[in-house]
C-alpha cells in the first residue's frame, strides 16, 4: 500500500491516530463538524428496554439521546 515506505502511527489529541499531521487535522475537523451538526444521528437507533420500543425516527432519536441516554437499559446502536 505504501510501497515500502515506513509509516509510523502517532496518537494525537482527542484520540485521533494518524500517520501524519495533515491527516490528523483533517480527521479532527471532520469529527468536530459531525459533532456540531449531529449528522450521525440519522444512522442511529435507540433501543429502550424500559418502554419496550425501538426508536428509529431522527427527531425522536435526538430527543432520546438528550433525555434518556444515561438511563439503564437504554442502548444506542448503529443501523448497519
GROMACS .gro file of C-alpha atoms in nm:
model
   80
    1UNK     CA    1   0.000   0.000   0.000
    2UNK     CA    2   0.277   0.247   0.086
    3UNK     CA    3   0.527   0.078  -0.149
    4UNK     CA    4   0.800   0.013   0.103
    5UNK     CA    5   0.771   0.340   0.293
    6UNK     CA    6   0.782   0.310   0.669
    7UNK     CA    7   0.487   0.486   0.830
    8UNK     CA    8   0.450   0.549   1.200
    9UNK     CA    9   0.107   0.595   1.350
   10UNK     CA   10   0.102   0.878   1.603
   11UNK     CA   11  -0.160   0.934   1.872
   12UNK     CA   12  -0.281   1.294   1.857
   13UNK     CA   13  -0.522   1.481   2.084
   14UNK     CA   14  -0.882   1.365   2.129
   15UNK     CA   15  -0.796   1.002   2.050
   16UNK     CA   16  -0.701   1.065   1.686
   17UNK     CA   17  -0.448   0.820   1.546
   18UNK     CA   18  -0.297   0.912   1.208
   19UNK     CA   19   0.020   0.870   1.004
   20UNK     CA   20   0.087   1.243   0.961
   21UNK     CA   21  -0.026   1.579   1.095
   22UNK     CA   22  -0.232   1.669   0.785
   23UNK     CA   23  -0.441   1.351   0.812
   24UNK     CA   24  -0.491   1.411   1.184
   25UNK     CA   25  -0.602   1.770   1.123
   26UNK     CA   26  -0.849   1.664   0.854
   27UNK     CA   27  -0.994   1.392   1.077
   28UNK     CA   28  -1.018   1.636   1.369
   29UNK     CA   29  -1.207   1.889   1.157
   30UNK     CA   30  -1.442   1.616   1.030
   31UNK     CA   31  -1.515   1.485   1.381
   32UNK     CA   32  -1.582   1.837   1.507
   33UNK     CA   33  -1.818   1.910   1.217
   34UNK     CA   34  -2.011   1.586   1.276
   35UNK     CA   35  -2.046   1.656   1.647
   36UNK     CA   36  -2.168   2.013   1.590
   37UNK     CA   37  -2.424   1.929   1.321
   38UNK     CA   38  -2.515   1.590   1.471
   39UNK     CA   39  -2.531   1.447   1.118
   40UNK     CA   40  -2.458   1.100   1.253
   41UNK     CA   41  -2.799   1.075   1.426
   42UNK     CA   42  -2.973   0.952   1.111
   43UNK     CA   43  -2.761   0.634   1.131
   44UNK     CA   44  -2.851   0.553   1.493
   45UNK     CA   45  -3.137   0.378   1.667
   46UNK     CA   46  -3.224   0.381   2.034
   47UNK     CA   47  -3.341   0.058   2.194
   48UNK     CA   48  -3.532   0.133   2.513
   49UNK     CA   49  -3.593  -0.185   2.711
   50UNK     CA   50  -3.775   0.004   2.986
   51UNK     CA   51  -4.050   0.109   2.745
   52UNK     CA   52  -4.018  -0.197   2.516
   53UNK     CA   53  -3.963   0.000   2.198
   54UNK     CA   54  -3.710   0.082   1.928
   55UNK     CA   55  -3.682   0.448   1.830
   56UNK     CA   56  -3.592   0.496   1.461
   57UNK     CA   57  -3.719   0.845   1.373
   58UNK     CA   58  -3.436   1.101   1.355
   59UNK     CA   59  -3.606   1.363   1.573
   60UNK     CA   60  -3.711   1.106   1.832
   61UNK     CA   61  -3.359   0.958   1.838
   62UNK     CA   62  -3.216   1.305   1.906
   63UNK     CA   63  -3.465   1.354   2.192
   64UNK     CA   64  -3.393   1.009   2.334
   65UNK     CA   65  -3.018   1.074   2.326
   66UNK     CA   66  -3.070   1.401   2.509
   67UNK     CA   67  -3.318   1.275   2.770
   68UNK     CA   68  -3.271   0.901   2.820
   69UNK     CA   69  -2.912   0.812   2.719
   70UNK     CA   70  -2.785   0.790   3.079
   71UNK     CA   71  -3.068   0.562   3.199
   72UNK     CA   72  -3.014   0.189   3.247
   73UNK     CA   73  -3.139  -0.047   2.974
   74UNK     CA   74  -3.139   0.224   2.707
   75UNK     CA   75  -2.898   0.138   2.427
   76UNK     CA   76  -2.777   0.338   2.129
   77UNK     CA   77  -2.699   0.119   1.827
   78UNK     CA   78  -2.586   0.178   1.470
   79UNK     CA   79  -2.831   0.080   1.196
   80UNK     CA   80  -2.578  -0.102   0.982
   0.00000   0.00000   0.00000
